[in-house]
PDB file of C-alpha atoms and ligand atoms in Angstrom:
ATOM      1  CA  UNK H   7       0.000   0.000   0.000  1.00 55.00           C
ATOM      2  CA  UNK H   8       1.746   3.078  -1.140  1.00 52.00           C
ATOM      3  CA  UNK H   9       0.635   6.311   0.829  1.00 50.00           C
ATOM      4  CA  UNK H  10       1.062  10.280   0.208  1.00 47.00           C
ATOM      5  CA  UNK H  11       2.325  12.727   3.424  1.00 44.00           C
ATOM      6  CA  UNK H  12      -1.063  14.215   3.238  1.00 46.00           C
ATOM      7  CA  UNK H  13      -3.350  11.160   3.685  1.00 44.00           C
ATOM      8  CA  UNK H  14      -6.843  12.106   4.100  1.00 50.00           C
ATOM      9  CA  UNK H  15      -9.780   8.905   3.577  1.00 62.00           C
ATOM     10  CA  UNK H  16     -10.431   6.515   1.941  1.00 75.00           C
ATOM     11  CA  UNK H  17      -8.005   3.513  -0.509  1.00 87.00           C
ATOM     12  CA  UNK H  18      -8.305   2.055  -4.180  1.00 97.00           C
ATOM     13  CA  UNK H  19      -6.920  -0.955  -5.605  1.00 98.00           C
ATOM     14  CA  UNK H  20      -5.766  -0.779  -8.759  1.00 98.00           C
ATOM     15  CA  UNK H  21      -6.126  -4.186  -9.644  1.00 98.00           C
ATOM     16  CA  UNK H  22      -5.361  -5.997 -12.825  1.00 98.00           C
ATOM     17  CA  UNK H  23      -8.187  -8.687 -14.075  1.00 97.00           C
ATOM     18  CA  UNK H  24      -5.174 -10.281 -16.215  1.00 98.00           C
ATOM     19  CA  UNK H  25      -6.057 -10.992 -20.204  1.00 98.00           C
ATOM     20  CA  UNK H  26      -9.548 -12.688 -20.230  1.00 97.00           C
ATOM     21  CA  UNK H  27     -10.074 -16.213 -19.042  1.00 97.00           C
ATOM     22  CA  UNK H  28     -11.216 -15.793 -15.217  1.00 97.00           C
ATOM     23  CA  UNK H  29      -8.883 -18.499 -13.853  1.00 97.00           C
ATOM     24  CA  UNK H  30      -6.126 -15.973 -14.618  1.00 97.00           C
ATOM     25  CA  UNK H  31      -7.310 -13.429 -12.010  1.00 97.00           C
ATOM     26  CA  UNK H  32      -4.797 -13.892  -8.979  1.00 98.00           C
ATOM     27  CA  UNK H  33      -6.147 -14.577  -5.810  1.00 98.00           C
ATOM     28  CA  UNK H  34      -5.780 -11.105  -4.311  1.00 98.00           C
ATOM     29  CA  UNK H  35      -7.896  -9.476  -7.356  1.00 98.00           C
ATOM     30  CA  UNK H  36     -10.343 -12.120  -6.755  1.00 97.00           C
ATOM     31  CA  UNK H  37     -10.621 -10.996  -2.740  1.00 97.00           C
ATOM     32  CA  UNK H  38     -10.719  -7.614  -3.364  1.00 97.00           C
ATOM     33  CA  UNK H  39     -13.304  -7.518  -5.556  1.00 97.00           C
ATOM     34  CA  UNK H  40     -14.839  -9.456  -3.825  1.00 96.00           C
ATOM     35  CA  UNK H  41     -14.761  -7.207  -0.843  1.00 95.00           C
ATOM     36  CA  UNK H  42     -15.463  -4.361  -2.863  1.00 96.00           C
ATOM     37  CA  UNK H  43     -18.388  -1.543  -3.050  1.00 96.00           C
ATOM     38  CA  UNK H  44     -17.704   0.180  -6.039  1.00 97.00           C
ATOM     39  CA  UNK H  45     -16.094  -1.300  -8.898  1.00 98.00           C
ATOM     40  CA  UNK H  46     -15.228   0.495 -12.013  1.00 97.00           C
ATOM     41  CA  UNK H  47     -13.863  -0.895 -15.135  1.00 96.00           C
ATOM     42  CA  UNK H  48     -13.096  -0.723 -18.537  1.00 91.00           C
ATOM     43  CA  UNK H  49     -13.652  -2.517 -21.839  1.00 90.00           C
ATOM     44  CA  UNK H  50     -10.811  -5.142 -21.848  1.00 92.00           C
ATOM     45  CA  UNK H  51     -12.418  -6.168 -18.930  1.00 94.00           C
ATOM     46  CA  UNK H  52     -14.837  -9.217 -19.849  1.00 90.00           C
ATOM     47  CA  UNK H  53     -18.408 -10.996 -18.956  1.00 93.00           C
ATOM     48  CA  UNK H  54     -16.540 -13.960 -17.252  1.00 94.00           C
ATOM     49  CA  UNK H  55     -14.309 -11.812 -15.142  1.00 96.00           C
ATOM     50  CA  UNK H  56     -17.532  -9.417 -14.370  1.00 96.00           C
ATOM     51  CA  UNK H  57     -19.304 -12.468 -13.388  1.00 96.00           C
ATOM     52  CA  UNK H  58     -16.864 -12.811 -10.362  1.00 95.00           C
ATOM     53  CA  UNK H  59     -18.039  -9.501  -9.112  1.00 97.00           C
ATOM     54  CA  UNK H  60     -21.157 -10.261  -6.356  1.00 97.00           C
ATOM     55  CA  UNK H  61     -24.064  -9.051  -7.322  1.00 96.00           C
ATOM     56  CA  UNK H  62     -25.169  -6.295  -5.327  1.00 93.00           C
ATOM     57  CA  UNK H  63     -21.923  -4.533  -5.701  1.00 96.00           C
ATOM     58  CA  UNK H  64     -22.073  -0.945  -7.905  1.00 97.00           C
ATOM     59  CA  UNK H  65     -20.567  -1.472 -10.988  1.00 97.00           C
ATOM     60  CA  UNK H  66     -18.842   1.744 -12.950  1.00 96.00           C
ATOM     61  CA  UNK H  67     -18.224   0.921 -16.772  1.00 95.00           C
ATOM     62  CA  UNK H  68     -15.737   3.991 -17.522  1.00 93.00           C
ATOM     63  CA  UNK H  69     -14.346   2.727 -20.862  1.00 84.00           C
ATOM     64  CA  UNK H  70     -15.007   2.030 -24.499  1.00 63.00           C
ATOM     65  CA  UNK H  71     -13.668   0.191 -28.042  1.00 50.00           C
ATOM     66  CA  UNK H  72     -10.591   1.962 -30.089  1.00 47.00           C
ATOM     67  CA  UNK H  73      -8.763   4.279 -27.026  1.00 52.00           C
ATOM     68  CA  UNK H  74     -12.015   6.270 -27.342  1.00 55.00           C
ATOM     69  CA  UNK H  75     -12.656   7.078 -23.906  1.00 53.00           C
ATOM     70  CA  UNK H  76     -16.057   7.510 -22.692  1.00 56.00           C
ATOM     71  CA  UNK H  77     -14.825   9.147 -19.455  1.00 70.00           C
ATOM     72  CA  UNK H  78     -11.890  11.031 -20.301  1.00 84.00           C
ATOM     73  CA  UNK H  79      -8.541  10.387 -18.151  1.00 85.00           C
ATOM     74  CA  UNK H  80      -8.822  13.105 -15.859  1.00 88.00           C
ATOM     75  CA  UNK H  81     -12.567  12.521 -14.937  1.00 91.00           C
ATOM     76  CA  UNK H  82     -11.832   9.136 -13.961  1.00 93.00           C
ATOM     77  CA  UNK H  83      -9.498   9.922 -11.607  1.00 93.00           C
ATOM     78  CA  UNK H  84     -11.462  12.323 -10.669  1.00 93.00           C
ATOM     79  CA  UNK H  85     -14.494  10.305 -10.531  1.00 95.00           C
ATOM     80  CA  UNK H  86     -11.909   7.542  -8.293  1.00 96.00           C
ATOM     81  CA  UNK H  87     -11.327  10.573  -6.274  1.00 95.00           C
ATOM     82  CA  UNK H  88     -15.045  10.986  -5.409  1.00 96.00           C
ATOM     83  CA  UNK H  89     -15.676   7.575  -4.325  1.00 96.00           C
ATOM     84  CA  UNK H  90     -12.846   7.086  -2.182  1.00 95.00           C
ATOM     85  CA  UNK H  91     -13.801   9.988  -0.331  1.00 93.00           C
ATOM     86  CA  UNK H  92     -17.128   9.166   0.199  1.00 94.00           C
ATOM     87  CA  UNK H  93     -15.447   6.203   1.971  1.00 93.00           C
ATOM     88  CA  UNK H  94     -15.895   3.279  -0.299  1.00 95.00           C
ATOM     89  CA  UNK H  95     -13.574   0.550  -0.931  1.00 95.00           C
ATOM     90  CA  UNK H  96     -12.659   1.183  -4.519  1.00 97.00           C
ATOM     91  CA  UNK H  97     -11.732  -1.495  -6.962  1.00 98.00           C
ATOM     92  CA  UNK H  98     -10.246   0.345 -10.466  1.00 97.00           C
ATOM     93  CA  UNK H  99      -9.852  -2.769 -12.858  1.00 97.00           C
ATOM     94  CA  UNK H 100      -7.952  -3.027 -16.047  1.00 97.00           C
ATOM     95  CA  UNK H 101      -7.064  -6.047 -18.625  1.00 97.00           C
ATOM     96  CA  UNK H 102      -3.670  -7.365 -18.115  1.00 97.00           C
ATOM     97  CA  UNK H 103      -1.441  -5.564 -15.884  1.00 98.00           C
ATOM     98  CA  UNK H 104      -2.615  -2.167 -14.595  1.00 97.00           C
ATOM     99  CA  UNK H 105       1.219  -0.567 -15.292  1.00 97.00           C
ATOM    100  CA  UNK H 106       1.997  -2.208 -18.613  1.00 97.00           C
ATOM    101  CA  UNK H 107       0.059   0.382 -20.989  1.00 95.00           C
ATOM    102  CA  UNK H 108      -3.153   0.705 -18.451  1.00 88.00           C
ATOM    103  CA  UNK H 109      -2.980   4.039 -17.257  1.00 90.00           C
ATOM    104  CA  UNK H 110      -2.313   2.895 -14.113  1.00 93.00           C
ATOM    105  CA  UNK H 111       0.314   4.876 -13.301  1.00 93.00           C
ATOM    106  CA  UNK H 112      -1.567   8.371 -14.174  1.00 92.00           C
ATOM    107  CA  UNK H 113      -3.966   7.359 -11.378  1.00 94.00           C
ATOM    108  CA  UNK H 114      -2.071   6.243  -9.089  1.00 95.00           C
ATOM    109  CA  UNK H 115      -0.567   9.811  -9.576  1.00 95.00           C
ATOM    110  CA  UNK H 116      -3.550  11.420  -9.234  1.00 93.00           C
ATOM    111  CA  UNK H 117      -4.743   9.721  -6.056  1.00 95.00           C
ATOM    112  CA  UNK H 118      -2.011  10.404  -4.025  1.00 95.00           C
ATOM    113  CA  UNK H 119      -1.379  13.515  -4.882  1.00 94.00           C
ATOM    114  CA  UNK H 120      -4.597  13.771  -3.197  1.00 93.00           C
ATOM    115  CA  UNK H 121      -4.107  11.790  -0.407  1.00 93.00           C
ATOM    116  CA  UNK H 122      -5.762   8.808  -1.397  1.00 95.00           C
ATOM    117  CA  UNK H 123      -4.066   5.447  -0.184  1.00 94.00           C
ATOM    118  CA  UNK H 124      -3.301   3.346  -3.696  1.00 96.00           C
ATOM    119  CA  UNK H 125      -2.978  -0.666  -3.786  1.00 97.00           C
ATOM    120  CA  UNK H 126      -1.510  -2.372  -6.934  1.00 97.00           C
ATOM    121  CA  UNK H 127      -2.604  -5.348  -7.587  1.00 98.00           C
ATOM    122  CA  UNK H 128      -0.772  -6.863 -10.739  1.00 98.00           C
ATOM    123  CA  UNK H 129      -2.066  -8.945 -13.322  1.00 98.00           C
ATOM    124  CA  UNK H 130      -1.143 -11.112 -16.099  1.00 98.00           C
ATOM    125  CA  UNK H 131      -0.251  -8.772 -19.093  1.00 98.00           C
ATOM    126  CA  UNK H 132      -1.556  -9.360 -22.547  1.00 98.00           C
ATOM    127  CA  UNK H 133       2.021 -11.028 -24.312  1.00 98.00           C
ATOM    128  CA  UNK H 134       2.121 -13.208 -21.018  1.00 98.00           C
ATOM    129  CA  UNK H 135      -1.206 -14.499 -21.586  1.00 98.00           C
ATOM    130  CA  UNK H 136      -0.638 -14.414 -25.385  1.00 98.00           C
ATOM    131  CA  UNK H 137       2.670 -17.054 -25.571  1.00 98.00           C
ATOM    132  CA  UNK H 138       0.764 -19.023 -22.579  1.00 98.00           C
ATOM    133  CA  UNK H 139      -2.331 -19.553 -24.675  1.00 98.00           C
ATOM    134  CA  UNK H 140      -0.504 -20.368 -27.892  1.00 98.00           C
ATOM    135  CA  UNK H 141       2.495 -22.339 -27.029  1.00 97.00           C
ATOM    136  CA  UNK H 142       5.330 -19.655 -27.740  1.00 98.00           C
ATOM    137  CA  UNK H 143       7.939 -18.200 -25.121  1.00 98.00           C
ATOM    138  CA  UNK H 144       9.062 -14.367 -25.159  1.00 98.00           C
ATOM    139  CA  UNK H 145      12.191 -15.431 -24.528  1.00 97.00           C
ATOM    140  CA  UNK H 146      14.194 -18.411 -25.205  1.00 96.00           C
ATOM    141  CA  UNK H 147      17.910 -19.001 -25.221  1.00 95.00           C
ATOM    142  CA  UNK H 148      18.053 -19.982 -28.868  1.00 94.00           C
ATOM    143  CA  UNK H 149      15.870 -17.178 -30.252  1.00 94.00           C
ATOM    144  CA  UNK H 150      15.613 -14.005 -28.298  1.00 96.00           C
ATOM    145  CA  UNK H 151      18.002 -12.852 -25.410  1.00 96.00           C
ATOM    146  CA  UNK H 152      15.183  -9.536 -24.818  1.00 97.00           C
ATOM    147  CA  UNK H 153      11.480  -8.706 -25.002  1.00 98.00           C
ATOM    148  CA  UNK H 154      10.603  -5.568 -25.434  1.00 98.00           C
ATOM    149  CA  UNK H 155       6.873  -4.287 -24.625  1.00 98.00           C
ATOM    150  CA  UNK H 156       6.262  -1.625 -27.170  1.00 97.00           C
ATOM    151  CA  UNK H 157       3.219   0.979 -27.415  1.00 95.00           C
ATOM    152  CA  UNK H 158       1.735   0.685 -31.204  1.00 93.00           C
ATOM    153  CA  UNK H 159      -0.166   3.790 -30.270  1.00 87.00           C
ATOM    154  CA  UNK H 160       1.313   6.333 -32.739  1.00 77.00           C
ATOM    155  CA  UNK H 161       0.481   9.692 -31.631  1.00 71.00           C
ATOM    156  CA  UNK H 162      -0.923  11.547 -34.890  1.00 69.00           C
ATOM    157  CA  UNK H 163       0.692   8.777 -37.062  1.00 65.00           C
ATOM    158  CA  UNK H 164       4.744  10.427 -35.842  1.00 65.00           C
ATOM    159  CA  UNK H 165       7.223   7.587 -35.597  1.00 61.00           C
ATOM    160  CA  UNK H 166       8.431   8.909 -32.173  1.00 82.00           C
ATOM    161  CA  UNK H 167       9.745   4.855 -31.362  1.00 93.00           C
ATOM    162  CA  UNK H 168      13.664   4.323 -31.320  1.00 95.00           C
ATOM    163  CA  UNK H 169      13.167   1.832 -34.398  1.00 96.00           C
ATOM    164  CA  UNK H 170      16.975   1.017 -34.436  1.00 97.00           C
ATOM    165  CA  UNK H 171      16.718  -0.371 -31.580  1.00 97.00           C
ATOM    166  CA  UNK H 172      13.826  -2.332 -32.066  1.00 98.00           C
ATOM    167  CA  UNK H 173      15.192  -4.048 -35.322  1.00 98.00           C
ATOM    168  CA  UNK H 174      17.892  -5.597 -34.002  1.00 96.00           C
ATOM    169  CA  UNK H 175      17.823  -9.010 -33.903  1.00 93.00           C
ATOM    170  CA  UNK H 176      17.948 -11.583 -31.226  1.00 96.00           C
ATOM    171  CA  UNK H 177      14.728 -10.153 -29.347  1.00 98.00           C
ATOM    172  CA  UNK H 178      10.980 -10.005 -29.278  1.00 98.00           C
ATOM    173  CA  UNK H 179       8.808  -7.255 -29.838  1.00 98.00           C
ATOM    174  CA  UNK H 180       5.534  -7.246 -28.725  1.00 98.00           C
ATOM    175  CA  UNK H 181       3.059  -4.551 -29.697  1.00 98.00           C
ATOM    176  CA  UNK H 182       0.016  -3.481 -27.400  1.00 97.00           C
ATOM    177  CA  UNK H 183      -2.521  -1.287 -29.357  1.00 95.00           C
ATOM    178  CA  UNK H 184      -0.691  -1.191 -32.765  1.00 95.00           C
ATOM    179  CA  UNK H 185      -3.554  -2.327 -35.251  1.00 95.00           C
ATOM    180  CA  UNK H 186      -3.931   0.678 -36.208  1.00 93.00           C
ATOM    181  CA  UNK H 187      -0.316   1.736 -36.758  1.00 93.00           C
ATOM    182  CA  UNK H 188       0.413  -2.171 -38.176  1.00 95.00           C
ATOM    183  CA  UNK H 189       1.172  -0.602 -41.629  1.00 95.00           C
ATOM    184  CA  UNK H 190       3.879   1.830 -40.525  1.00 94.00           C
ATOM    185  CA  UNK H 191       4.872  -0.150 -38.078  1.00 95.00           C
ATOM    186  CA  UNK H 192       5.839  -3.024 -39.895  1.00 97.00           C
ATOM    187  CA  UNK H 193       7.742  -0.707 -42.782  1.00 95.00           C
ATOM    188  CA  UNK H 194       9.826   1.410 -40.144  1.00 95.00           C
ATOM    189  CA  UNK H 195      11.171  -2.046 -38.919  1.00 97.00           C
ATOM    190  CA  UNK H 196      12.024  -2.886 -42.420  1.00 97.00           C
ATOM    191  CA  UNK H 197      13.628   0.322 -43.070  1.00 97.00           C
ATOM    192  CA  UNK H 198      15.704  -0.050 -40.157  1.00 97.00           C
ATOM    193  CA  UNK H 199      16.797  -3.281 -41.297  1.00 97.00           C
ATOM    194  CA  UNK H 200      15.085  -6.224 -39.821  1.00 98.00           C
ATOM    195  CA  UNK H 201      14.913  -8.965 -41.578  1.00 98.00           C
ATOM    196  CA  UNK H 202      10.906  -9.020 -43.905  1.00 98.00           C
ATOM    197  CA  UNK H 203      11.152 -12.893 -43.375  1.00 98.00           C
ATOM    198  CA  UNK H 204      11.199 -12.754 -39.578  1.00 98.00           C
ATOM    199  CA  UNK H 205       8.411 -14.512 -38.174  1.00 98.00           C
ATOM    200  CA  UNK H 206       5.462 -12.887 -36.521  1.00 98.00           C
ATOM    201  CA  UNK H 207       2.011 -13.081 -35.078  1.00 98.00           C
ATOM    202  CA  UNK H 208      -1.063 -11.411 -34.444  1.00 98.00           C
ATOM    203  CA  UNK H 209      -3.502 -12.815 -31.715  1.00 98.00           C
ATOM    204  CA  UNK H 210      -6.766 -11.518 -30.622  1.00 98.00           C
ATOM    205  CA  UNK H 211      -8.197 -11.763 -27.849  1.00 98.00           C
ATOM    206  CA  UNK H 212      -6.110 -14.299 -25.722  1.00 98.00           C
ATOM    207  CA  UNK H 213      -7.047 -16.855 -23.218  1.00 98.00           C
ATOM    208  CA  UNK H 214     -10.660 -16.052 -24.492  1.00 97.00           C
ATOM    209  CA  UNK H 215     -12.946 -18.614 -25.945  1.00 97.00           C
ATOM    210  CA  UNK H 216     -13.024 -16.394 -29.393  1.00 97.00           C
ATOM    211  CA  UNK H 217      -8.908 -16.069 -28.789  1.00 98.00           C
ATOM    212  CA  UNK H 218      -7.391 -16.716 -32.802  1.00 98.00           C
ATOM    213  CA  UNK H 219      -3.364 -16.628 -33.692  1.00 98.00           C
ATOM    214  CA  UNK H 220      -2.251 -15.840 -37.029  1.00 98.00           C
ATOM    215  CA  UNK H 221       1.343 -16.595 -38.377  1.00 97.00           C
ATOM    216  CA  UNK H 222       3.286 -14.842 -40.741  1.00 98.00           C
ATOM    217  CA  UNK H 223       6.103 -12.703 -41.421  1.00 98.00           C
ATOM    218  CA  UNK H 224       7.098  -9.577 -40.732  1.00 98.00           C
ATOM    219  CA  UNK H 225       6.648  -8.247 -44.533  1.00 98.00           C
ATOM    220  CA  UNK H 226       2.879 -10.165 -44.534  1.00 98.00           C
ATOM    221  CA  UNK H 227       1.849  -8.430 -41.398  1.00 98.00           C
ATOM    222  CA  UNK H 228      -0.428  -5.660 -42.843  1.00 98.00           C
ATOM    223  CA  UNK H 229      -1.649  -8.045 -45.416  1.00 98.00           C
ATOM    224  CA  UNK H 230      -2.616 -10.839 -42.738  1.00 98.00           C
ATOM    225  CA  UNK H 231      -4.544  -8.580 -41.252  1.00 98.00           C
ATOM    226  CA  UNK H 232      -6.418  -6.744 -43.650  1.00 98.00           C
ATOM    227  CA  UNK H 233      -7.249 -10.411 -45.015  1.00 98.00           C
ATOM    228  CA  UNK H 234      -8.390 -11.891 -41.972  1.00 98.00           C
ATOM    229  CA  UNK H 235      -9.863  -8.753 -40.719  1.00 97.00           C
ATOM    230  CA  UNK H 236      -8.032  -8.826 -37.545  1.00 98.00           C
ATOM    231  CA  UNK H 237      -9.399  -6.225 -35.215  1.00 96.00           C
ATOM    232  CA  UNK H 238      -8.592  -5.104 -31.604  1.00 96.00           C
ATOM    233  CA  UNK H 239      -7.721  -6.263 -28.963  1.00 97.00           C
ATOM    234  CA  UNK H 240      -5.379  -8.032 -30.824  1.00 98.00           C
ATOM    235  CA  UNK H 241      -1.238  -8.071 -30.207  1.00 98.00           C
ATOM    236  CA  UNK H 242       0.900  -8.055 -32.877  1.00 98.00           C
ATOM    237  CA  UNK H 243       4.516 -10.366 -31.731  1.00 98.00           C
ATOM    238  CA  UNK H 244       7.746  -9.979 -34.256  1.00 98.00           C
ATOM    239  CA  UNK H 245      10.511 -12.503 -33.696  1.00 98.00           C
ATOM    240  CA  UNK H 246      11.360 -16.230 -34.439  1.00 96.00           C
ATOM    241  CA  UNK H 247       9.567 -17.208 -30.881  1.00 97.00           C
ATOM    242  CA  UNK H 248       6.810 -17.426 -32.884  1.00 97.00           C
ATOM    243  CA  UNK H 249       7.851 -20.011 -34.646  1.00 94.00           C
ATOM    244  CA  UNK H 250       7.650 -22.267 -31.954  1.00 95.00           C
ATOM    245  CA  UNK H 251       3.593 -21.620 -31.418  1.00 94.00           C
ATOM    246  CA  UNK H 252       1.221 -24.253 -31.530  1.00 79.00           C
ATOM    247  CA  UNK H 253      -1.288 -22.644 -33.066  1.00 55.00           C
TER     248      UNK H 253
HETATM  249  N1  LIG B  22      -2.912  -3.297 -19.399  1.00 95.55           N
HETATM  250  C1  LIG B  22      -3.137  -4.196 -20.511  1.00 95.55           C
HETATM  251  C2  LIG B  22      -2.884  -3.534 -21.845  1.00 95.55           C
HETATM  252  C3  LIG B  22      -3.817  -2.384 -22.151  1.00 95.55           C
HETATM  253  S1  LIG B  22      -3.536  -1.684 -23.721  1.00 95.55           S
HETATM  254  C4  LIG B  22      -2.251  -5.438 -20.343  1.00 95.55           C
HETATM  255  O1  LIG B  22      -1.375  -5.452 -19.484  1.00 95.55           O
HETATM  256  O2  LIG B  22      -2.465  -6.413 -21.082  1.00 95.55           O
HETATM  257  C5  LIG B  22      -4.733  -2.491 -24.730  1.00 95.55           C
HETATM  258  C6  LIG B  22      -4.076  -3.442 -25.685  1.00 95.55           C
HETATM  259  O3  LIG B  22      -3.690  -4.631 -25.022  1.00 95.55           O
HETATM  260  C7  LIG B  22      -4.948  -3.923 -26.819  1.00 95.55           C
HETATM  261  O4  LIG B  22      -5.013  -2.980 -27.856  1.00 95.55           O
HETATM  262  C8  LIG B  22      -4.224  -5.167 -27.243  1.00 95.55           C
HETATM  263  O5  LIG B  22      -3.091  -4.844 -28.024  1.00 95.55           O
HETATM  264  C9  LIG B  22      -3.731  -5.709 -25.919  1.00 95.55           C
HETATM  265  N2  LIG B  22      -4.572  -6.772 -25.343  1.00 95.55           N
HETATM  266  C10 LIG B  22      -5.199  -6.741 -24.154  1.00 95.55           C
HETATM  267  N3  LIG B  22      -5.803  -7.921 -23.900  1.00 95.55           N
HETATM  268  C11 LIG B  22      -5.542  -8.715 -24.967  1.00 95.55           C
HETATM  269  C12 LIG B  22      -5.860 -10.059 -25.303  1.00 95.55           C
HETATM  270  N4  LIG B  22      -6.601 -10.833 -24.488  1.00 95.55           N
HETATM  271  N5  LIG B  22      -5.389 -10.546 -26.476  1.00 95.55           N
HETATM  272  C13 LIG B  22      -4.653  -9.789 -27.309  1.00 95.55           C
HETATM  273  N6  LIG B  22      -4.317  -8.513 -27.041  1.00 95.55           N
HETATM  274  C14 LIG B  22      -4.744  -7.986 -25.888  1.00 95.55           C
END
């Protein structure tokens, strides 16, 4: 439990509901929400893991498809704010991990700047439950010595990422939120050098029931996915790890 100087009332756990299938929730997610009044949650979080809320508990649905917010950033933690001063225990839950691309950290910010007592609660993040689901490791001593966690998030379609660095070879890249970006993506690793042949992967939605793994290579990544109409949330993995998937 991390605390500011200036504690007033009041504690929320960010907690992370891991990347779909319930059984992936860790124990302590499951308790707290379990304990919880108010719980308030985004889209990556699913029916099965809402199921393990009790009924009877309020329920705050602060999120929505395609990094279109329905409560902006700052309301929610204002909207956090509120509730933990009206004395509630808070649960905040995100998919995967609620500090690997979940905001988490902006809150956390935000609540004890205020006062508010903060819990982390980590979950399993997306590539974790990805290479679980289909048989592939992020690292491995033959194939990749590094695994990198990379936003795919372009901010007004810039190519602010160190792409030198992410070419090299001998690692894997996983991208969080890149379907949109796949395109460039894909073309500033080739232009830096990586191999078009590597192997990749895009997977949506894993460790759910409609969870789907498509292989191919770096240069075939936009074209996978325009043919298959891969959508989000969907990862897309570059490296020969892949190769090693079941699916
Ligand atoms: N905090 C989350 C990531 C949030 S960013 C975590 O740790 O997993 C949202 C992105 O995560 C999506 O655009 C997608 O790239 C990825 N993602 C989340 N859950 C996923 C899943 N079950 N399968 C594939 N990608 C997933």
């Amino acid at each position: 439990m991390k605390t500011s100087q200036a504690q007033t009332s009041g504690a929320v756990a960010l907690v992370g509901a891991g990347p779909g299938d319930p059984e992936l929730l860790t124990l302590k997610a499951l308790r707290l929400i379990q304990a919880a009044q108010v719980v308030v949650y985004d889209h990556l979080v699913g029916e099965a893991i809402l199921a393990s809320i009790p009924a009877g508990v309020e329920r705050i649905y602060v999120g929505k498809k395609a990094s279109r917010h329905t409560l902006a950033q700052q309301e929610i933690s204002a909207l956090l704010l509120r509730l933990a001063r009206a004395g509630k225990r808070v649960v905040r839950l995100k998919g995967g991990d609620p500090f690997v691309f979940g905001r988490g950290g902006e809150e956390m910010e935000a609540l004890l700047a205020a006062g508010v007592a903060v819990e982390i609660v980590p979950g399993i993040t997306a590539a974790l439950g990805a290479g679980a689901a289909f048989g592939f490791p992020l690292t491995h001593r033959d194939h990749a010595q590094s695994c990198v966690f990379v936003t795919g998030h372009l901010k007004d379609h810039s190519v602010d990422l160190d792409w030198p660095a992410l070419a090299r070879p001998g690692q894997t890249l996983v991208f969080y939120m890149g379907m949109a970006g796949l395109e460039s993506i894909a073309r500033q690793l080739e232009a830096h050098g990586l191999d078009p042949a590597t192997p990749a992967a895009l997977i949506y939605k894993a460790t759910l029931p409609q969870q789907r793994f498509w292989s191919c290579t770096l240069a075939s990544l936009p074209d996978t996915a325009t043919r298959h109409g891969v959508k989000p949330p969907a990862l897309i993995v570059i490296g020969s790890v892949v190769g090693l998937a079941a699916g």
